[in-house]
CSV table of C-alpha atoms (C1' of nucleotides) in Angstrom, one decimal:
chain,number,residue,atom,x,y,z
W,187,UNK,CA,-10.8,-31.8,-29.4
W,188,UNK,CA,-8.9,-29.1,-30.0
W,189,UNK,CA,-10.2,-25.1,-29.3
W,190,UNK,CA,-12.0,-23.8,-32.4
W,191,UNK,CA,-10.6,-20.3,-33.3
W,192,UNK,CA,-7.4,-18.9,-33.5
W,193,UNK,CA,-5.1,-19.8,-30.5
W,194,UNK,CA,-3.5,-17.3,-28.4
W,195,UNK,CA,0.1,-16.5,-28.6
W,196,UNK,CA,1.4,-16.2,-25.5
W,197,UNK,CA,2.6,-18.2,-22.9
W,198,UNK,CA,-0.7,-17.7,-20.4
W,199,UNK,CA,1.7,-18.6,-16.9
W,200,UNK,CA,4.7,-16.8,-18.3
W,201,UNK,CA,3.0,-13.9,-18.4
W,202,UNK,CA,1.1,-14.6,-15.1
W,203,UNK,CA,4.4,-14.5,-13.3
W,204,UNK,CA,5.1,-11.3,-14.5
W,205,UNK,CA,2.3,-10.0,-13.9
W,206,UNK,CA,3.0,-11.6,-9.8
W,207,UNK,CA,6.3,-10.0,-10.1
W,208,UNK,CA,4.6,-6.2,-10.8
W,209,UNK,CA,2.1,-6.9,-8.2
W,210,UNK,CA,5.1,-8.0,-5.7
W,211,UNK,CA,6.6,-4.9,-6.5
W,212,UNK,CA,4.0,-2.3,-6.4
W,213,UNK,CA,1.2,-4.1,-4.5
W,214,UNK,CA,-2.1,-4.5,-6.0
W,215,UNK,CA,-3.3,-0.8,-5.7
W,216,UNK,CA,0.2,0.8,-7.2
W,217,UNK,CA,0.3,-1.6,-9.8
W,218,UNK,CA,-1.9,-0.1,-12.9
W,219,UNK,CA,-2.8,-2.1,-16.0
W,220,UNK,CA,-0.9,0.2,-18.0
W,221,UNK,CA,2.4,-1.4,-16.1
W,222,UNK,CA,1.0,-4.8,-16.1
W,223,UNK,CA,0.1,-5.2,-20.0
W,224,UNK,CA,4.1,-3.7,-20.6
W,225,UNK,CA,5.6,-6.2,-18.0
W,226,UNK,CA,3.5,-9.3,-19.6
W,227,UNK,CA,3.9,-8.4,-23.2
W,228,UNK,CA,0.1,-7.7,-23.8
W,229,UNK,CA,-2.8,-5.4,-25.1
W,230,UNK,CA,-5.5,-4.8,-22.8
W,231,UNK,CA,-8.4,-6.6,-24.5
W,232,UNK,CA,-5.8,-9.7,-24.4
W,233,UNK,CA,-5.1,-9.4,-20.8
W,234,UNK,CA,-8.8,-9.0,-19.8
W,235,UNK,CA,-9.9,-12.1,-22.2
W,236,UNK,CA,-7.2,-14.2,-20.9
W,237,UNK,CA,-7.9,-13.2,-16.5
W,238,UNK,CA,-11.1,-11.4,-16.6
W,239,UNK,CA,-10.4,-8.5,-14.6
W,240,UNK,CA,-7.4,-6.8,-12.7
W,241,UNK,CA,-8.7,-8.6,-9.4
W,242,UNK,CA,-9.3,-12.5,-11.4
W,243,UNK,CA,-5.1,-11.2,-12.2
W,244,UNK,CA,-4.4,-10.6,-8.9
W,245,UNK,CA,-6.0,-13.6,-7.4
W,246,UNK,CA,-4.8,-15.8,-10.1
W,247,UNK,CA,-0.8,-14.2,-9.3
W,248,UNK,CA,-1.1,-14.5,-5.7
W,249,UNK,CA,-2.0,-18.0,-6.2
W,250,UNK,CA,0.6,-18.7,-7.9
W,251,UNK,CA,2.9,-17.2,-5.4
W,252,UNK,CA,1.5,-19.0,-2.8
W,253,UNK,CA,2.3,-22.5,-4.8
W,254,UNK,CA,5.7,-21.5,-5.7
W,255,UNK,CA,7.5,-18.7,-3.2
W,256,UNK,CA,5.4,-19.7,-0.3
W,257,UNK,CA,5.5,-23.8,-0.9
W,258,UNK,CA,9.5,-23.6,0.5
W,259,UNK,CA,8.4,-21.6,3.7
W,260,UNK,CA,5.2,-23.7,4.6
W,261,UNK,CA,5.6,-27.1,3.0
W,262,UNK,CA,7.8,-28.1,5.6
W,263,UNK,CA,5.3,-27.1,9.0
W,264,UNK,CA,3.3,-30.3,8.7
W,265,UNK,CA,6.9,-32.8,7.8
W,266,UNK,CA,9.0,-31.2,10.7
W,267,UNK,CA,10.0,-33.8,13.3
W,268,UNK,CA,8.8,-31.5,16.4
W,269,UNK,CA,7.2,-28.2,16.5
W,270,UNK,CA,10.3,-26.5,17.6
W,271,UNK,CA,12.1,-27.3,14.7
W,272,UNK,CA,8.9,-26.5,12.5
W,273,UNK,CA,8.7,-22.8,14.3
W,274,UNK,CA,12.4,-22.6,13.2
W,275,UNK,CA,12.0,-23.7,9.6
W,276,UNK,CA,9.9,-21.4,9.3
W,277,UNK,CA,11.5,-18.5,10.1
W,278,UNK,CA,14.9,-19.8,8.7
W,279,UNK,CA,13.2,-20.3,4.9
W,280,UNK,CA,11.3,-16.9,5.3
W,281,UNK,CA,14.8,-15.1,5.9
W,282,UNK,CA,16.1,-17.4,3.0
W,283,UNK,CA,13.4,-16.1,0.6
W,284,UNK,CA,12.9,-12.4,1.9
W,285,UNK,CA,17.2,-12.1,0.5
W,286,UNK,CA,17.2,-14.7,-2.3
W,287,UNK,CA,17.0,-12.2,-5.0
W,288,UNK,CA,18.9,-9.1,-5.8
W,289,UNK,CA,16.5,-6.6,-3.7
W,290,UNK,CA,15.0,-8.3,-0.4
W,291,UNK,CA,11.3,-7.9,-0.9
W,292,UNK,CA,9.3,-9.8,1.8
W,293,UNK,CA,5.3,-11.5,0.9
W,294,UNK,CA,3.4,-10.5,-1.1
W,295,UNK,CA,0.7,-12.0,0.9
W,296,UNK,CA,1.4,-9.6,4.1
W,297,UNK,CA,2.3,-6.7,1.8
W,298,UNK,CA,0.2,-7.1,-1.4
W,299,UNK,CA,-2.5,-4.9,-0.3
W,300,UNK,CA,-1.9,-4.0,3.4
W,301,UNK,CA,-4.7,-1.1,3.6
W,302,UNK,CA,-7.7,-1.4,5.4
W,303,UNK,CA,-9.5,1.0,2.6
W,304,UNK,CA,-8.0,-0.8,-0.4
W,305,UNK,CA,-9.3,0.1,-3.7
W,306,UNK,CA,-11.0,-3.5,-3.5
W,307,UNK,CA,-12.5,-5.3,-0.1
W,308,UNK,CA,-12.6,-8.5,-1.8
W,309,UNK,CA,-8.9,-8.3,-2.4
W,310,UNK,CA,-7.9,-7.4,1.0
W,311,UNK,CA,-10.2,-9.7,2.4
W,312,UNK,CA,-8.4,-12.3,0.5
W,313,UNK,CA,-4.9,-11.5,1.6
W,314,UNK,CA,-6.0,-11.1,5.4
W,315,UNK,CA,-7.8,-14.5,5.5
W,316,UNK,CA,-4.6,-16.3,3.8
W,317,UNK,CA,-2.7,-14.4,6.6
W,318,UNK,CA,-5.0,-15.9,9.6
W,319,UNK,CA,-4.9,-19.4,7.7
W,320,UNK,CA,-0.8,-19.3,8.2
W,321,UNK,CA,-1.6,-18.1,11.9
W,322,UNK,CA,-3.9,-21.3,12.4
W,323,UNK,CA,-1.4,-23.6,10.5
W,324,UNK,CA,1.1,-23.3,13.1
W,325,UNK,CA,-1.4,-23.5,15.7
W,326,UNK,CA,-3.0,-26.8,15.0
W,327,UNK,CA,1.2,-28.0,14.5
W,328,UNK,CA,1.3,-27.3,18.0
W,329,UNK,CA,-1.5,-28.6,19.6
W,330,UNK,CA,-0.6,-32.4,17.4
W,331,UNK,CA,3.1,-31.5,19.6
W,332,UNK,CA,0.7,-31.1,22.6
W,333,UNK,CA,-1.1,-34.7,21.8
W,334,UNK,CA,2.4,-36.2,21.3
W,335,UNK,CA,4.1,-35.0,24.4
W,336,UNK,CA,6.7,-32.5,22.8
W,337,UNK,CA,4.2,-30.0,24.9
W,338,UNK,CA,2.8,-29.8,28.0
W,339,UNK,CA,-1.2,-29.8,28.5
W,340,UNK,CA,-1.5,-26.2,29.4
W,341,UNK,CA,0.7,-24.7,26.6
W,342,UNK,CA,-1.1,-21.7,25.2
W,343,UNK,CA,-0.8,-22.5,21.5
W,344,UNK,CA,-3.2,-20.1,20.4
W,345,UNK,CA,-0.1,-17.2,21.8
W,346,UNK,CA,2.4,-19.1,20.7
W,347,UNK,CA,1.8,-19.6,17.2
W,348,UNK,CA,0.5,-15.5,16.8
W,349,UNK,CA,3.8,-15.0,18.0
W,350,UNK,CA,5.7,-17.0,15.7
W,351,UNK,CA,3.2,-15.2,12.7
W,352,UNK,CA,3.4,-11.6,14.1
W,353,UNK,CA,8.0,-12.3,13.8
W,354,UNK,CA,7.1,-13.8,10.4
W,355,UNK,CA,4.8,-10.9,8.9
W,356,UNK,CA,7.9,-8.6,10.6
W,357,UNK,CA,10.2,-9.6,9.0
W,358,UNK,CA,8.4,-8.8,5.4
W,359,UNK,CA,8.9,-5.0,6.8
W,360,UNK,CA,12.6,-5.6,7.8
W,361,UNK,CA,13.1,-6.9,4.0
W,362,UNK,CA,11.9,-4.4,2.5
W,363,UNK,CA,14.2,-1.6,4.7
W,364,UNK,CA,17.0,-3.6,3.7
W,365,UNK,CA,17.5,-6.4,6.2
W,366,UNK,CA,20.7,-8.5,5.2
W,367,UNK,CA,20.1,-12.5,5.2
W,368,UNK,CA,22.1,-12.3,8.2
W,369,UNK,CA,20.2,-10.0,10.4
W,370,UNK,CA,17.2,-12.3,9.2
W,371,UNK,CA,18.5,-15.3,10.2
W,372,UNK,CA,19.2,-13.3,13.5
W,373,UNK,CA,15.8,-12.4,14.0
W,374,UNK,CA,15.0,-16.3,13.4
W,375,UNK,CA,17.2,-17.0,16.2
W,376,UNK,CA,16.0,-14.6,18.5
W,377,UNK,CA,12.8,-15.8,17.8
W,378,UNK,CA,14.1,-18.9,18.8
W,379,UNK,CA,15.5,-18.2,22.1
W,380,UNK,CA,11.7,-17.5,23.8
W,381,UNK,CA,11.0,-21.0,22.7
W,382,UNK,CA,12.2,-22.9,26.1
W,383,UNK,CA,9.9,-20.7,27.7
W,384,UNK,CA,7.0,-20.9,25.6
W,385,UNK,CA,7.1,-24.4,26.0
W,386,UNK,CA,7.1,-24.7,30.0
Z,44,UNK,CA,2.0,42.1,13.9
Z,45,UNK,CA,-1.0,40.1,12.6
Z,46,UNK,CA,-1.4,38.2,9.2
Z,47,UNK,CA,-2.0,41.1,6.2
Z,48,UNK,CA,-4.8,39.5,4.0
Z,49,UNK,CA,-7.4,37.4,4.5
Z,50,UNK,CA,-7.2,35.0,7.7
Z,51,UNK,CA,-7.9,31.5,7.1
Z,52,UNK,CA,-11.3,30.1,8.1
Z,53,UNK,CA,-10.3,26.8,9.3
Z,54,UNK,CA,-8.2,25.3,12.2
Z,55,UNK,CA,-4.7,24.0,10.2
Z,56,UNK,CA,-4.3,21.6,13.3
Z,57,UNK,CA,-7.6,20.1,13.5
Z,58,UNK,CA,-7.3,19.8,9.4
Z,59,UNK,CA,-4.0,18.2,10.0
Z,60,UNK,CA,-5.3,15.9,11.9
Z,61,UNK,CA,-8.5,14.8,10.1
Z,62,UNK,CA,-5.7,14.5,7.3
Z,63,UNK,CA,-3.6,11.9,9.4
Z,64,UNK,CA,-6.7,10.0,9.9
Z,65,UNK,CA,-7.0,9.5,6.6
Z,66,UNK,CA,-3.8,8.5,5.6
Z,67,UNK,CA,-4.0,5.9,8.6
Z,68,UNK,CA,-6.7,4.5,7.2
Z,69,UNK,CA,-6.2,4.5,3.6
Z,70,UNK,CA,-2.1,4.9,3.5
Z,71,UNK,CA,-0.4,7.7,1.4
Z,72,UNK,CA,-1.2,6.4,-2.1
Z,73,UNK,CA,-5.0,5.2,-1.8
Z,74,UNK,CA,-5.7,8.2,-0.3
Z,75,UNK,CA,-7.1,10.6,-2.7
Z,76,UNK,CA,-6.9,14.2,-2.8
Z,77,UNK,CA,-10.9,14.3,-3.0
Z,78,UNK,CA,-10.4,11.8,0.5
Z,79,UNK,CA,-8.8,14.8,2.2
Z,80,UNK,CA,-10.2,17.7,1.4
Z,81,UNK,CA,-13.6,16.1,2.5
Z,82,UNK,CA,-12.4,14.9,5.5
Z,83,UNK,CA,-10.1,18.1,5.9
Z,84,UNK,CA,-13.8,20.2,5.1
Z,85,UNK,CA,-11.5,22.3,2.9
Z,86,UNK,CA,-11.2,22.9,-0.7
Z,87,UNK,CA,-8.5,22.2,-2.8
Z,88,UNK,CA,-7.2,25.3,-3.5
Z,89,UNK,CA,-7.0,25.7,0.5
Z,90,UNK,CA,-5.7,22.5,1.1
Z,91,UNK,CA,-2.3,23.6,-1.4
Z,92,UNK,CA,-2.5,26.8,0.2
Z,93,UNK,CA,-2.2,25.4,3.6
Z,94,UNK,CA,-0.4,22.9,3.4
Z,95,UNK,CA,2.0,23.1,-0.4
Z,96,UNK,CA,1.3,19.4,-1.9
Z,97,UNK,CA,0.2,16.0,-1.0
Z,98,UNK,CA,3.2,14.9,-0.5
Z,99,UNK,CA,3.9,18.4,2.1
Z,100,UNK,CA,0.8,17.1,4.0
Z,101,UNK,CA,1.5,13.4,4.4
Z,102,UNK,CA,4.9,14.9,5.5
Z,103,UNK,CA,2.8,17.1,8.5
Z,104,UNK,CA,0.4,13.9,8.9
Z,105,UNK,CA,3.1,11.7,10.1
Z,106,UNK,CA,5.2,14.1,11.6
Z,107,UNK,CA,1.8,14.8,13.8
Z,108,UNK,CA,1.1,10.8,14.5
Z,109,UNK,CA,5.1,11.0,15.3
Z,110,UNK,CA,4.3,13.2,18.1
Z,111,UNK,CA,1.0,11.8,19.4
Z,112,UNK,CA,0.3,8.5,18.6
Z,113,UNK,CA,4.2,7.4,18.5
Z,114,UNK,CA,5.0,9.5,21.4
Z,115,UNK,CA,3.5,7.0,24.3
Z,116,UNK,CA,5.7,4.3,22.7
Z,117,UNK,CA,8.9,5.8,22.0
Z,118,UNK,CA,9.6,8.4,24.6
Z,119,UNK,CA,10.0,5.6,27.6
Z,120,UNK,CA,12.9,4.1,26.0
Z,121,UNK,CA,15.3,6.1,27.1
Z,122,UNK,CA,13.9,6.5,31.1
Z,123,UNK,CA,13.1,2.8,31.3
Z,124,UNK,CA,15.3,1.5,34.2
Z,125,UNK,CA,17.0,-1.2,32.2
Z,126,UNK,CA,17.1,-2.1,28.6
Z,127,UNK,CA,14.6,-5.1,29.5
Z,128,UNK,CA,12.5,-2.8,31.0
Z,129,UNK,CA,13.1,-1.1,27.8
Z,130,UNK,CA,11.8,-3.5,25.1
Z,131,UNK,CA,9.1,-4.6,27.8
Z,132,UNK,CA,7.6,-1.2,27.6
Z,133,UNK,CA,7.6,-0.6,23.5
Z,134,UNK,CA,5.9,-3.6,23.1
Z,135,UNK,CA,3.0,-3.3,25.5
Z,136,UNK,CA,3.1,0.0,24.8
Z,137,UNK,CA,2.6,-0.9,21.1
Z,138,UNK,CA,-0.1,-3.6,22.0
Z,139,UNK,CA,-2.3,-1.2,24.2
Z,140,UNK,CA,-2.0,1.8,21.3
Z,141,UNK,CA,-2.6,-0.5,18.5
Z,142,UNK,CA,-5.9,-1.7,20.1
Z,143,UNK,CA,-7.0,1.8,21.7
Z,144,UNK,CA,-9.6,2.7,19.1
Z,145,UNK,CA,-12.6,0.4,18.1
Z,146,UNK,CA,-11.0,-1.1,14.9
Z,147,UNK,CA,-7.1,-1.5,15.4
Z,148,UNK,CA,-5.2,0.1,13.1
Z,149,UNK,CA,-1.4,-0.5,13.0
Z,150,UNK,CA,1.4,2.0,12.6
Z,151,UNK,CA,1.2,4.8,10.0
Z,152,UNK,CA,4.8,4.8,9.8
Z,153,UNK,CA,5.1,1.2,9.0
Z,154,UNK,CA,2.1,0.8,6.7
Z,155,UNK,CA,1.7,4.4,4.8
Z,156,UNK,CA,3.6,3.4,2.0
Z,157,UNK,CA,4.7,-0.1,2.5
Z,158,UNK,CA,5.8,-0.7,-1.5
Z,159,UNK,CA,9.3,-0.3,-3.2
Z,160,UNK,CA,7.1,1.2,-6.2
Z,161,UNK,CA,6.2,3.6,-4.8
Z,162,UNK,CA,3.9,6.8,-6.1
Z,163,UNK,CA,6.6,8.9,-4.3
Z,164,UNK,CA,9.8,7.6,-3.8
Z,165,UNK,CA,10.5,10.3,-1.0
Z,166,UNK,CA,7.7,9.8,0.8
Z,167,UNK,CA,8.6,5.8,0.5
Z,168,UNK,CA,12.3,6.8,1.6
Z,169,UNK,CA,10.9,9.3,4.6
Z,170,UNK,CA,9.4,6.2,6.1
Z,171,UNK,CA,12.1,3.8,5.8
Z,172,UNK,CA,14.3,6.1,7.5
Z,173,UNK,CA,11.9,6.5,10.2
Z,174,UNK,CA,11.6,2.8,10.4
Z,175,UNK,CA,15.4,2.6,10.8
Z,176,UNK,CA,15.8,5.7,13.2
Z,177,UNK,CA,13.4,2.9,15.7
Z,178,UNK,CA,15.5,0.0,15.1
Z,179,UNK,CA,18.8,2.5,16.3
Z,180,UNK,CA,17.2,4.0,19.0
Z,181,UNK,CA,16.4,0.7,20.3
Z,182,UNK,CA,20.4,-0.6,19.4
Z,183,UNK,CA,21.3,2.6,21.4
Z,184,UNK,CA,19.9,1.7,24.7
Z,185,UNK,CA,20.9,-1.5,24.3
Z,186,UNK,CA,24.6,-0.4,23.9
Z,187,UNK,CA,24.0,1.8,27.0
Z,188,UNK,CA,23.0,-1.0,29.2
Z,189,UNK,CA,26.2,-2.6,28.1
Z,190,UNK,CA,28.3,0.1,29.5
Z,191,UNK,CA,26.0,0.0,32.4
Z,192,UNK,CA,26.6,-3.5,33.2
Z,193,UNK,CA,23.4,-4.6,32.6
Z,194,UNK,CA,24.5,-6.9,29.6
Z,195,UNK,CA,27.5,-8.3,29.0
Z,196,UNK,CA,30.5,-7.1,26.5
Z,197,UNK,CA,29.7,-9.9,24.1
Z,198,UNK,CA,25.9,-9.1,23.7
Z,199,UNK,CA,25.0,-8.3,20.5
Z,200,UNK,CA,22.9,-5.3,20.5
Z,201,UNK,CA,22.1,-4.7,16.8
Z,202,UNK,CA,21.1,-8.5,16.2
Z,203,UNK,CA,18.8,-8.1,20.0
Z,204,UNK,CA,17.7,-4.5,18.8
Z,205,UNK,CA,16.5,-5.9,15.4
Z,206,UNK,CA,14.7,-8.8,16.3
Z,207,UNK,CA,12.7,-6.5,19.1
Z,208,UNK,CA,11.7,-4.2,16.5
Z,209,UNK,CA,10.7,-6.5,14.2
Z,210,UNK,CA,8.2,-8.2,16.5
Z,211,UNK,CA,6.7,-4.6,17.1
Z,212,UNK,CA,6.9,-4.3,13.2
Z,213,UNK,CA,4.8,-7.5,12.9
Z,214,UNK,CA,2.0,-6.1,15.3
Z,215,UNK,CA,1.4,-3.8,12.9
Z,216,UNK,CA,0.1,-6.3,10.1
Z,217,UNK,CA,-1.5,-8.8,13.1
Z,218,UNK,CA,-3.6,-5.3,14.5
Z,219,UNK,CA,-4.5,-4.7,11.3
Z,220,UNK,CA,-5.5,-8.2,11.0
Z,221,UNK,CA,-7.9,-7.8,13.9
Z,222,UNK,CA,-5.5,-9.2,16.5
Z,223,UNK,CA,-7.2,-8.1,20.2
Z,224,UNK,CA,-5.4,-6.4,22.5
Z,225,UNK,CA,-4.7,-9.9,24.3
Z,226,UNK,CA,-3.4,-11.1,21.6
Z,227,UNK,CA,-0.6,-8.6,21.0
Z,228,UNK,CA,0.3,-8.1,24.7
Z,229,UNK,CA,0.7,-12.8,24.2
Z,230,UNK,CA,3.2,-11.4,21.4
Z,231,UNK,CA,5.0,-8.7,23.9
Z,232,UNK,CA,5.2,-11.4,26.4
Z,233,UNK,CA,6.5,-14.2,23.8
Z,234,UNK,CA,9.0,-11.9,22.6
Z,235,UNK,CA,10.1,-10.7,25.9
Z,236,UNK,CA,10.4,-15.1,27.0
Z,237,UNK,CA,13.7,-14.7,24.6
Z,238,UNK,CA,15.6,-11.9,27.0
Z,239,UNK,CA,17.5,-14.2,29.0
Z,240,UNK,CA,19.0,-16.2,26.3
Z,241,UNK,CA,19.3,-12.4,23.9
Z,242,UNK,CA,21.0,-11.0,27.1
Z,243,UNK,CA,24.0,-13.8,28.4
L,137,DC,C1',-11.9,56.1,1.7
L,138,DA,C1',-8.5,53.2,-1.7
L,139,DT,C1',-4.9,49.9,-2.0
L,140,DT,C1',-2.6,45.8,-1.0
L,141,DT,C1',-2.5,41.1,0.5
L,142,DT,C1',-4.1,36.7,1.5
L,143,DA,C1',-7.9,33.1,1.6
L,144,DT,C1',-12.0,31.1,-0.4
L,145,DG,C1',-15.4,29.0,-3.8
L,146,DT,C1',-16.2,27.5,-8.5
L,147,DA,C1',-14.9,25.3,-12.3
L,148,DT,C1',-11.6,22.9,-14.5
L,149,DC,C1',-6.9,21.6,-16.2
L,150,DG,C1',-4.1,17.6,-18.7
L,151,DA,C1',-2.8,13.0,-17.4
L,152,DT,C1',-3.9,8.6,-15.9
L,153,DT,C1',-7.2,5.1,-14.0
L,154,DG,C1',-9.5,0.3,-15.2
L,155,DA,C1',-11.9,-1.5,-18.9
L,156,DT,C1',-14.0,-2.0,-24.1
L,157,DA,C1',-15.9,-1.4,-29.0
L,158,DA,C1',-14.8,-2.1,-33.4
L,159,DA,C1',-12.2,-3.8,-36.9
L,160,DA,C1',-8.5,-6.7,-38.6
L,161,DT,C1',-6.3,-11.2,-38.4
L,162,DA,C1',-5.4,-16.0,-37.8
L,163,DA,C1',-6.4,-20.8,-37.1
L,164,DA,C1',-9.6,-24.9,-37.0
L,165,DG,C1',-13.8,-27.6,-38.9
L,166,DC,C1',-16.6,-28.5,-42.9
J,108,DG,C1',-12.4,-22.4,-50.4
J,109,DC,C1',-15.8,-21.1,-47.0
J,110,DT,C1',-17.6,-20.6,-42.5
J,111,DT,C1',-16.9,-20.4,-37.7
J,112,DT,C1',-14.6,-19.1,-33.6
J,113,DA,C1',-11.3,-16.8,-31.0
J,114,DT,C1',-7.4,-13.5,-30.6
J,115,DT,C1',-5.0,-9.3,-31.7
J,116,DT,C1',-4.5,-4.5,-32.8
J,117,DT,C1',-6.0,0.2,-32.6
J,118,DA,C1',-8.4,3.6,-30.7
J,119,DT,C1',-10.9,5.1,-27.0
J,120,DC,C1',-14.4,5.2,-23.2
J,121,DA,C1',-16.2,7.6,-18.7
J,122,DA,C1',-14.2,8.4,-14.2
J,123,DT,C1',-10.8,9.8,-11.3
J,124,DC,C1',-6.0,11.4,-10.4
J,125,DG,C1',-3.2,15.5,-8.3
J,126,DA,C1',-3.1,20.2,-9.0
J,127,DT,C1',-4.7,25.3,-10.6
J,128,DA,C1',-6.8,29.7,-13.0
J,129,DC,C1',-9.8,32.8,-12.0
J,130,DA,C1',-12.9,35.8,-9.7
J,131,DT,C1',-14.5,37.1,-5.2
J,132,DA,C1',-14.3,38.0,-0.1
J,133,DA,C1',-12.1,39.7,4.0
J,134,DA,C1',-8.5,41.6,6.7
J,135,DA,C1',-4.4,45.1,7.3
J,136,DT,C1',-2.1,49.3,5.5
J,137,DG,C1',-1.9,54.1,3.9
DNA sequence: CATTTTATGTATCGATTGATAAAATAAAGC
DNA sequence: GCTTTATTTTATCAATCGATACATAAAATG
């Protein structure tokens, strides 16, 4: 029943999030082993027996950012009474959790490894495909607002949910100058104020 | 009058250039020294020469892409007719440059070093401020077409001038994303669907 | 001419990169 | 206690990082 050899002595998602946190910080390419094994409290030949490689470490963090970080901002697209008010969840929890810490940081997801020559393809491919999926999440709430009358037939949804994306993945920039929680939840707003007209 | 010693055997400019492609593509800490000077067609020693550091030639690169690339986006603030006109213009502007090659690309100045931890701290803090300088310039006009009349006293400027450039900010990530040049000038149009509300 | 000055090509510097080999150690099954 | 299995520690691997020492080549100066 119970694993044969010695068992290991660390905490295997404790030291996951820290690794998430160096990888938030620095991005996947900045972020060297040498600063991961200090953050998580490891030696190297732990580290690599425990993820496999610095990519399995990234891809495990991410994930794990993406189920806690990223649940707040997206769990509520699919449970929002009308698409407005899911556009404007949106954009109200992102400016929520690009300032709930000391130093605004923005996603990891948009900013993790934003190079189109990244030290690995796999790894970029990754991020960018988790981007497009957020893009076609708030394209397919739209078009069930279309089937239940909250939009008309000829609404472009396809342009109206890259729009609501392209303020989102902004905003990660904005964070990370400095934006306050206040200007965020401005650009939320302004964001906002197109959506009459997006939806005539 | 002329240079004493031995006269360099390569165009600085044309180097520079090559040098701001790379950087473009592979942002200021991917991109390798042994990236450059193959690129560049120089060797190190030349490259140092020439140009003092790394850090001295990403400084050069995106002063360069400042004055080229960023030039046909920037420079009609100030002449547009209104503030409208204005934010109209960056943004299409923005679309049409970040889909003017045959892979879109983004902004160097937003994504050359995109991470707090940065390998260069001034390099990191030379783009934020360039970041910001965009944000004010846009504020600026803004605040001009209040004294013009053009938007009321109550408008608020800073909250309009943020929320403009973080849409343009966004395009960035959604170019590098593949986003077509339809697709960005549907996110110039979206944003633009908020002026009446931003503006009374 | 010789001297001075600057640029170039070759080879390489110490430091750091991601990733392991080898040996020591600890826990579970018999 | 003994064997088995896995983890941990120490030390280090080849490759690459940004940056140079050195000797040579080419122009202006005297």
């Amino acid at each position: 029943m119970a694993q044969r050899g010695r068992p290991r002595s660390f905490d295997r998602t404790a030291a996951l999030r820290q690794a998430m946190e160096v990888f938030w910080q620095k991005g996947y390419d900045n972020a060297s082993m040498a600063d991961l094994t200090a953050a998580m409290g490891l030696n190297p030949p732990s580290l690599y027996a425990a993820f496999g490689s610095k990519e399995g470490l990234f891809r495990e963090a991410v994930t794990l950012y993406a189920e806690t970080e990223g649940q707040g901002i997206w769990e509520g697209i699919a449970g929002a009474p009308t698409a407005r008010a899911a556009m404007a969840h949106l954009l109200e929890a992102t400016a929520l959790a690009y300032t709930s810490g000391a130093e605004p940081r923005g996603c990891l997801i948009v900013l993790g490894a934003p190079q189109p020559e990244c030290a690995s393809p796999a790894i970029r491919d990754d991020l960018k495909k988790r981007r497009l999926d957020g893009v076609r999440i708030l394209e397919e709430r739209l078009e069930r607002a279309v089937t239940e009358g909250e939009l008309p037939n000829h609404a472009d949804c396809a342009a109206i949910a890259n729009f609501y994306a392209t303020v989102q993945h902004g905003m990660s920039i904005r964070a990370r100058d400095g934006a306050s929680r206040e200007t965020l939840l401005a650009v939320a707003g302004g964001a906002m104020a197109a959506w009459d007209r997006l939806a005539t």
